mmCIF file with all atom_site columns, C-alpha atoms in Angstrom:
data_model
loop_
_atom_site.group_PDB
_atom_site.id
_atom_site.type_symbol
_atom_site.label_atom_id
_atom_site.label_alt_id
_atom_site.label_comp_id
_atom_site.label_asym_id
_atom_site.label_entity_id
_atom_site.label_seq_id
_atom_site.pdbx_PDB_ins_code
_atom_site.Cartn_x
_atom_site.Cartn_y
_atom_site.Cartn_z
_atom_site.occupancy
_atom_site.B_iso_or_equiv
_atom_site.pdbx_formal_charge
_atom_site.auth_seq_id
_atom_site.auth_comp_id
_atom_site.auth_asym_id
_atom_site.auth_atom_id
_atom_site.pdbx_PDB_model_num
ATOM 1   C CA . MET A 1 1   ? 14.882 19.234  9.685   1.00 0.00 ? 1   MET A CA 1
ATOM 2   C CA . ASP A 1 2   ? 18.209 20.957  7.050   1.00 0.00 ? 2   ASP A CA 1
ATOM 3   C CA . GLY A 1 3   ? 20.891 19.288  9.127   1.00 0.00 ? 3   GLY A CA 1
ATOM 4   C CA . ALA A 1 4   ? 19.755 17.477  11.272  1.00 0.00 ? 4   ALA A CA 1
ATOM 5   C CA . THR A 1 5   ? 21.766 14.468  13.060  1.00 0.00 ? 5   THR A CA 1
ATOM 6   C CA . ILE A 1 6   ? 19.982 10.597  12.270  1.00 0.00 ? 6   ILE A CA 1
ATOM 7   C CA . GLU A 1 7   ? 20.171 10.420  16.483  1.00 0.00 ? 7   GLU A CA 1
ATOM 8   C CA . GLN A 1 8   ? 17.879 13.585  15.925  1.00 0.00 ? 8   GLN A CA 1
ATOM 9   C CA . ILE A 1 9   ? 16.065 12.511  12.905  1.00 0.00 ? 9   ILE A CA 1
ATOM 10  C CA . THR A 1 10  ? 15.774 8.736   14.691  1.00 0.00 ? 10  THR A CA 1
ATOM 11  C CA . VAL A 1 11  ? 14.783 10.631  18.247  1.00 0.00 ? 11  VAL A CA 1
ATOM 12  C CA . ASN A 1 12  ? 11.816 12.522  16.529  1.00 0.00 ? 12  ASN A CA 1
ATOM 13  C CA . TYR A 1 13  ? 10.384 9.478   14.325  1.00 0.00 ? 13  TYR A CA 1
ATOM 14  C CA . GLN A 1 14  ? 10.499 7.762   17.551  1.00 0.00 ? 14  GLN A CA 1
ATOM 15  C CA . ASN A 1 15  ? 8.754  10.326  19.388  1.00 0.00 ? 15  ASN A CA 1
ATOM 16  C CA . ALA A 1 16  ? 5.778  11.248  16.882  1.00 0.00 ? 16  ALA A CA 1
ATOM 17  C CA . HIS A 1 17  ? 5.662  7.262   16.377  1.00 0.00 ? 17  HIS A CA 1
ATOM 18  C CA . LYS A 1 18  ? 4.610  7.047   20.437  1.00 0.00 ? 18  LYS A CA 1
ATOM 19  C CA . GLU A 1 19  ? 2.722  10.769  20.931  1.00 0.00 ? 19  GLU A CA 1
ATOM 20  C CA . TYR A 1 20  ? 0.728  10.598  17.932  1.00 0.00 ? 20  TYR A CA 1
ATOM 21  C CA . PHE A 1 21  ? 1.020  7.858   15.108  1.00 0.00 ? 21  PHE A CA 1
ATOM 22  C CA . LEU A 1 22  ? 0.011  4.742   18.304  1.00 0.00 ? 22  LEU A CA 1
ATOM 23  C CA . PRO A 1 23  ? -2.282 6.595   19.729  1.00 0.00 ? 23  PRO A CA 1
ATOM 24  C CA . PHE A 1 24  ? -4.109 7.507   16.461  1.00 0.00 ? 24  PHE A CA 1
ATOM 25  C CA . LEU A 1 25  ? -4.254 3.570   15.776  1.00 0.00 ? 25  LEU A CA 1
ATOM 26  C CA . GLU A 1 26  ? -5.307 2.649   18.552  1.00 0.00 ? 26  GLU A CA 1
ATOM 27  C CA . ASN A 1 27  ? -9.369 3.467   17.632  1.00 0.00 ? 27  ASN A CA 1
ATOM 28  C CA . ASN A 1 28  ? -8.266 3.248   13.721  1.00 0.00 ? 28  ASN A CA 1
ATOM 29  C CA . GLU A 1 29  ? -6.522 0.305   13.025  1.00 0.00 ? 29  GLU A CA 1
ATOM 30  C CA . TYR A 1 30  ? -8.709 -0.463  10.158  1.00 0.00 ? 30  TYR A CA 1
ATOM 31  C CA . MET A 1 31  ? -7.911 2.345   8.255   1.00 0.00 ? 31  MET A CA 1
ATOM 32  C CA . LEU A 1 32  ? -4.740 0.113   7.674   1.00 0.00 ? 32  LEU A CA 1
ATOM 33  C CA . GLU A 1 33  ? -6.405 -2.702  7.614   1.00 0.00 ? 33  GLU A CA 1
ATOM 34  C CA . ASN A 1 34  ? -8.402 -1.738  5.336   1.00 0.00 ? 34  ASN A CA 1
ATOM 35  C CA . TYR A 1 35  ? -5.146 -0.634  2.766   1.00 0.00 ? 35  TYR A CA 1
ATOM 36  C CA . LEU A 1 36  ? -3.852 -3.424  2.982   1.00 0.00 ? 36  LEU A CA 1
ATOM 37  C CA . VAL A 1 37  ? -6.645 -6.096  2.112   1.00 0.00 ? 37  VAL A CA 1
ATOM 38  C CA . HIS A 1 38  ? -7.579 -3.903  -0.579  1.00 0.00 ? 38  HIS A CA 1
ATOM 39  C CA . TYR A 1 39  ? -4.052 -3.993  -1.560  1.00 0.00 ? 39  TYR A CA 1
ATOM 40  C CA . MET A 1 40  ? -4.534 -8.002  -1.340  1.00 0.00 ? 40  MET A CA 1
ATOM 41  C CA . PHE A 1 41  ? -6.868 -7.730  -3.849  1.00 0.00 ? 41  PHE A CA 1
ATOM 42  C CA . LYS A 1 42  ? -6.057 -5.653  -6.004  1.00 0.00 ? 42  LYS A CA 1
ATOM 43  C CA . THR A 1 43  ? -2.809 -7.152  -6.477  1.00 0.00 ? 43  THR A CA 1
ATOM 44  C CA . LEU A 1 44  ? -4.671 -10.848 -6.449  1.00 0.00 ? 44  LEU A CA 1
ATOM 45  C CA . PHE A 1 45  ? -1.962 -11.603 -3.517  1.00 0.00 ? 45  PHE A CA 1
ATOM 46  C CA . PRO A 1 46  ? 0.161  -13.851 -3.512  1.00 0.00 ? 46  PRO A CA 1
ATOM 47  C CA . ILE A 1 47  ? -0.181 -14.366 -7.857  1.00 0.00 ? 47  ILE A CA 1
ATOM 48  C CA . LEU A 1 48  ? 2.344  -16.655 -8.456  1.00 0.00 ? 48  LEU A CA 1
ATOM 49  C CA . LYS A 1 49  ? 3.377  -19.368 -6.260  1.00 0.00 ? 49  LYS A CA 1
ATOM 50  C CA . ASP A 1 50  ? 7.111  -19.829 -6.777  1.00 0.00 ? 50  ASP A CA 1
ATOM 51  C CA . ARG A 1 51  ? 6.814  -15.799 -5.744  1.00 0.00 ? 51  ARG A CA 1
ATOM 52  C CA . VAL A 1 52  ? 5.200  -16.070 -2.586  1.00 0.00 ? 52  VAL A CA 1
ATOM 53  C CA . PHE A 1 53  ? 7.718  -14.759 -0.257  1.00 0.00 ? 53  PHE A CA 1
ATOM 54  C CA . ASP A 1 54  ? 8.514  -11.815 -2.953  1.00 0.00 ? 54  ASP A CA 1
ATOM 55  C CA . ASP A 1 55  ? 4.705  -10.800 -2.802  1.00 0.00 ? 55  ASP A CA 1
ATOM 56  C CA . TYR A 1 56  ? 5.127  -10.326 1.525   1.00 0.00 ? 56  TYR A CA 1
ATOM 57  C CA . VAL A 1 57  ? 7.325  -8.262  0.798   1.00 0.00 ? 57  VAL A CA 1
ATOM 58  C CA . MET A 1 58  ? 6.649  -5.400  -1.253  1.00 0.00 ? 58  MET A CA 1
ATOM 59  C CA . LEU A 1 59  ? 3.467  -6.568  0.804   1.00 0.00 ? 59  LEU A CA 1
ATOM 60  C CA . VAL A 1 60  ? 5.322  -5.245  3.328   1.00 0.00 ? 60  VAL A CA 1
ATOM 61  C CA . ILE A 1 61  ? 7.017  -2.169  1.616   1.00 0.00 ? 61  ILE A CA 1
ATOM 62  C CA . HIS A 1 62  ? 3.818  -0.727  0.768   1.00 0.00 ? 62  HIS A CA 1
ATOM 63  C CA . TYR A 1 63  ? 3.124  -1.175  4.517   1.00 0.00 ? 63  TYR A CA 1
ATOM 64  C CA . SER A 1 64  ? 6.245  0.421   5.794   1.00 0.00 ? 64  SER A CA 1
ATOM 65  C CA . MET A 1 65  ? 6.253  3.689   3.215   1.00 0.00 ? 65  MET A CA 1
ATOM 66  C CA . VAL A 1 66  ? 2.622  4.183   4.537   1.00 0.00 ? 66  VAL A CA 1
ATOM 67  C CA . LYS A 1 67  ? 2.844  4.031   8.299   1.00 0.00 ? 67  LYS A CA 1
ATOM 68  C CA . LEU A 1 68  ? 6.762  5.838   7.747   1.00 0.00 ? 68  LEU A CA 1
ATOM 69  C CA . HIS A 1 69  ? 4.695  8.431   5.766   1.00 0.00 ? 69  HIS A CA 1
ATOM 70  C CA . LEU A 1 70  ? 2.214  8.413   8.269   1.00 0.00 ? 70  LEU A CA 1
ATOM 71  C CA . ILE A 1 71  ? 4.220  9.454   11.046  1.00 0.00 ? 71  ILE A CA 1
ATOM 72  C CA . GLY A 1 72  ? 6.311  12.022  9.841   1.00 0.00 ? 72  GLY A CA 1
ATOM 73  C CA . MET A 1 73  ? 2.842  13.718  8.663   1.00 0.00 ? 73  MET A CA 1
ATOM 74  C CA . ALA A 1 74  ? 2.048  13.516  12.598  1.00 0.00 ? 74  ALA A CA 1
ATOM 75  C CA . LYS A 1 75  ? 4.649  14.929  13.560  1.00 0.00 ? 75  LYS A CA 1
ATOM 76  C CA . PHE A 1 76  ? 4.515  18.001  10.903  1.00 0.00 ? 76  PHE A CA 1
ATOM 77  C CA . HIS A 1 77  ? 0.158  17.970  12.330  1.00 0.00 ? 77  HIS A CA 1
ATOM 78  C CA . ASN A 1 78  ? 1.605  17.256  15.618  1.00 0.00 ? 78  ASN A CA 1
ATOM 79  C CA . GLY A 1 79  ? -1.742 14.715  15.361  1.00 0.00 ? 79  GLY A CA 1
ATOM 80  C CA . LEU A 1 80  ? -3.371 12.065  12.989  1.00 0.00 ? 80  LEU A CA 1
ATOM 81  C CA . ASN A 1 81  ? -6.993 12.584  11.623  1.00 0.00 ? 81  ASN A CA 1
ATOM 82  C CA . GLU A 1 82  ? -9.240 10.402  9.574   1.00 0.00 ? 82  GLU A CA 1
ATOM 83  C CA . GLU A 1 83  ? -8.574 13.221  7.184   1.00 0.00 ? 83  GLU A CA 1
ATOM 84  C CA . LEU A 1 84  ? -4.919 13.047  7.082   1.00 0.00 ? 84  LEU A CA 1
ATOM 85  C CA . VAL A 1 85  ? -4.768 9.684   6.206   1.00 0.00 ? 85  VAL A CA 1
ATOM 86  C CA . ILE A 1 86  ? -7.538 8.902   3.843   1.00 0.00 ? 86  ILE A CA 1
ATOM 87  C CA . LYS A 1 87  ? -5.153 11.598  2.112   1.00 0.00 ? 87  LYS A CA 1
ATOM 88  C CA . LEU A 1 88  ? -2.226 10.501  2.146   1.00 0.00 ? 88  LEU A CA 1
ATOM 89  C CA . ILE A 1 89  ? -3.109 6.939   1.797   1.00 0.00 ? 89  ILE A CA 1
ATOM 90  C CA . GLN A 1 90  ? -4.638 8.455   -2.097  1.00 0.00 ? 90  GLN A CA 1
ATOM 91  C CA . SER A 1 91  ? -1.838 10.165  -2.067  1.00 0.00 ? 91  SER A CA 1
ATOM 92  C CA . PHE A 1 92  ? 0.746  7.884   -2.128  1.00 0.00 ? 92  PHE A CA 1
ATOM 93  C CA . SER A 1 93  ? -0.826 5.096   -3.941  1.00 0.00 ? 93  SER A CA 1
ATOM 94  C CA . LYS A 1 94  ? -1.848 7.659   -6.965  1.00 0.00 ? 94  LYS A CA 1
ATOM 95  C CA . THR A 1 95  ? 2.348  7.511   -6.743  1.00 0.00 ? 95  THR A CA 1
ATOM 96  C CA . VAL A 1 96  ? 2.876  4.343   -6.330  1.00 0.00 ? 96  VAL A CA 1
ATOM 97  C CA . ASP A 1 97  ? 0.573  2.844   -9.021  1.00 0.00 ? 97  ASP A CA 1
ATOM 98  C CA . HIS A 1 98  ? 1.632  5.157   -11.704 1.00 0.00 ? 98  HIS A CA 1
ATOM 99  C CA . SER A 1 99  ? 5.255  4.773   -11.162 1.00 0.00 ? 99  SER A CA 1
ATOM 100 C CA . ALA A 1 100 ? 6.340  0.971   -11.325 1.00 0.00 ? 100 ALA A CA 1
ATOM 101 C CA . VAL A 1 101 ? 9.892  1.635   -10.359 1.00 0.00 ? 101 VAL A CA 1
ATOM 102 C CA . TYR A 1 102 ? 9.111  3.396   -6.767  1.00 0.00 ? 102 TYR A CA 1
ATOM 103 C CA . LEU A 1 103 ? 8.747  0.807   -4.687  1.00 0.00 ? 103 LEU A CA 1
ATOM 104 C CA . SER A 1 104 ? 10.713 -1.832  -6.980  1.00 0.00 ? 104 SER A CA 1
ATOM 105 C CA . ASP A 1 105 ? 13.031 -0.079  -6.881  1.00 0.00 ? 105 ASP A CA 1
ATOM 106 C CA . ILE A 1 106 ? 12.877 -0.306  -2.894  1.00 0.00 ? 106 ILE A CA 1
ATOM 107 C CA . PHE A 1 107 ? 12.738 -4.186  -3.459  1.00 0.00 ? 107 PHE A CA 1
ATOM 108 C CA . GLU A 1 108 ? 16.326 -4.438  -5.430  1.00 0.00 ? 108 GLU A CA 1
ATOM 109 C CA . ALA A 1 109 ? 18.296 -2.144  -2.816  1.00 0.00 ? 109 ALA A CA 1
ATOM 110 C CA . LEU A 1 110 ? 16.626 -4.660  -0.253  1.00 0.00 ? 110 LEU A CA 1
ATOM 111 C CA . LYS A 1 111 ? 17.040 -7.929  -1.887  1.00 0.00 ? 111 LYS A CA 1
ATOM 112 C CA . LYS A 1 112 ? 20.807 -6.502  -2.939  1.00 0.00 ? 112 LYS A CA 1
ATOM 113 C CA . GLN A 1 113 ? 21.515 -6.158  0.983   1.00 0.00 ? 113 GLN A CA 1
ATOM 114 C CA . ASN A 1 114 ? 20.058 -9.413  1.612   1.00 0.00 ? 114 ASN A CA 1
ATOM 115 C CA . PHE A 1 115 ? 17.381 -8.220  3.909   1.00 0.00 ? 115 PHE A CA 1
ATOM 116 C CA . ASN A 1 116 ? 14.133 -9.374  1.826   1.00 0.00 ? 116 ASN A CA 1
ATOM 117 C CA . THR A 1 117 ? 13.958 -12.106 4.888   1.00 0.00 ? 117 THR A CA 1
ATOM 118 C CA . MET A 1 118 ? 11.289 -12.665 7.325   1.00 0.00 ? 118 MET A CA 1
ATOM 119 C CA . GLY A 1 119 ? 13.400 -11.334 10.337  1.00 0.00 ? 119 GLY A CA 1
ATOM 120 C CA . TYR A 1 120 ? 13.790 -7.718  8.843   1.00 0.00 ? 120 TYR A CA 1
ATOM 121 C CA . MET A 1 121 ? 9.943  -7.755  7.115   1.00 0.00 ? 121 MET A CA 1
ATOM 122 C CA . ALA A 1 122 ? 9.079  -8.252  10.404  1.00 0.00 ? 122 ALA A CA 1
ATOM 123 C CA . ILE A 1 123 ? 11.109 -5.641  11.683  1.00 0.00 ? 123 ILE A CA 1
ATOM 124 C CA . LEU A 1 124 ? 10.705 -3.102  8.953   1.00 0.00 ? 124 LEU A CA 1
ATOM 125 C CA . ALA A 1 125 ? 6.517  -3.999  9.177   1.00 0.00 ? 125 ALA A CA 1
ATOM 126 C CA . ASN A 1 126 ? 7.169  -3.426  14.236  1.00 0.00 ? 126 ASN A CA 1
ATOM 127 C CA . ASN A 1 127 ? 9.208  -0.974  14.143  1.00 0.00 ? 127 ASN A CA 1
#
């Protein structure tokens, strides 16, 4: 994808989402659900009553980043299987759990651009 335009990247993403990700998810939705349930228990979501929405934004960031990586992986491998999904989630979790900065930087960038609203979270989660 070296030198690809944003339009080419967008088309590739949309195609991978439609051709590989959605068909896999149709029969394996429980895998992402289990990841999110684990995340909620791990973080004691929502932990603070005055930060409920911030905690929700972080949940959406986790989900959308895993989904983004899965779609990219699906494009690369021309499909997904349970083994690839587990490997990605394990790798992602190890990286993120050991680097508080990674996702907090994304959170701060969203906040700075005023993208930390329910509308933008719906777009991020459902794209």
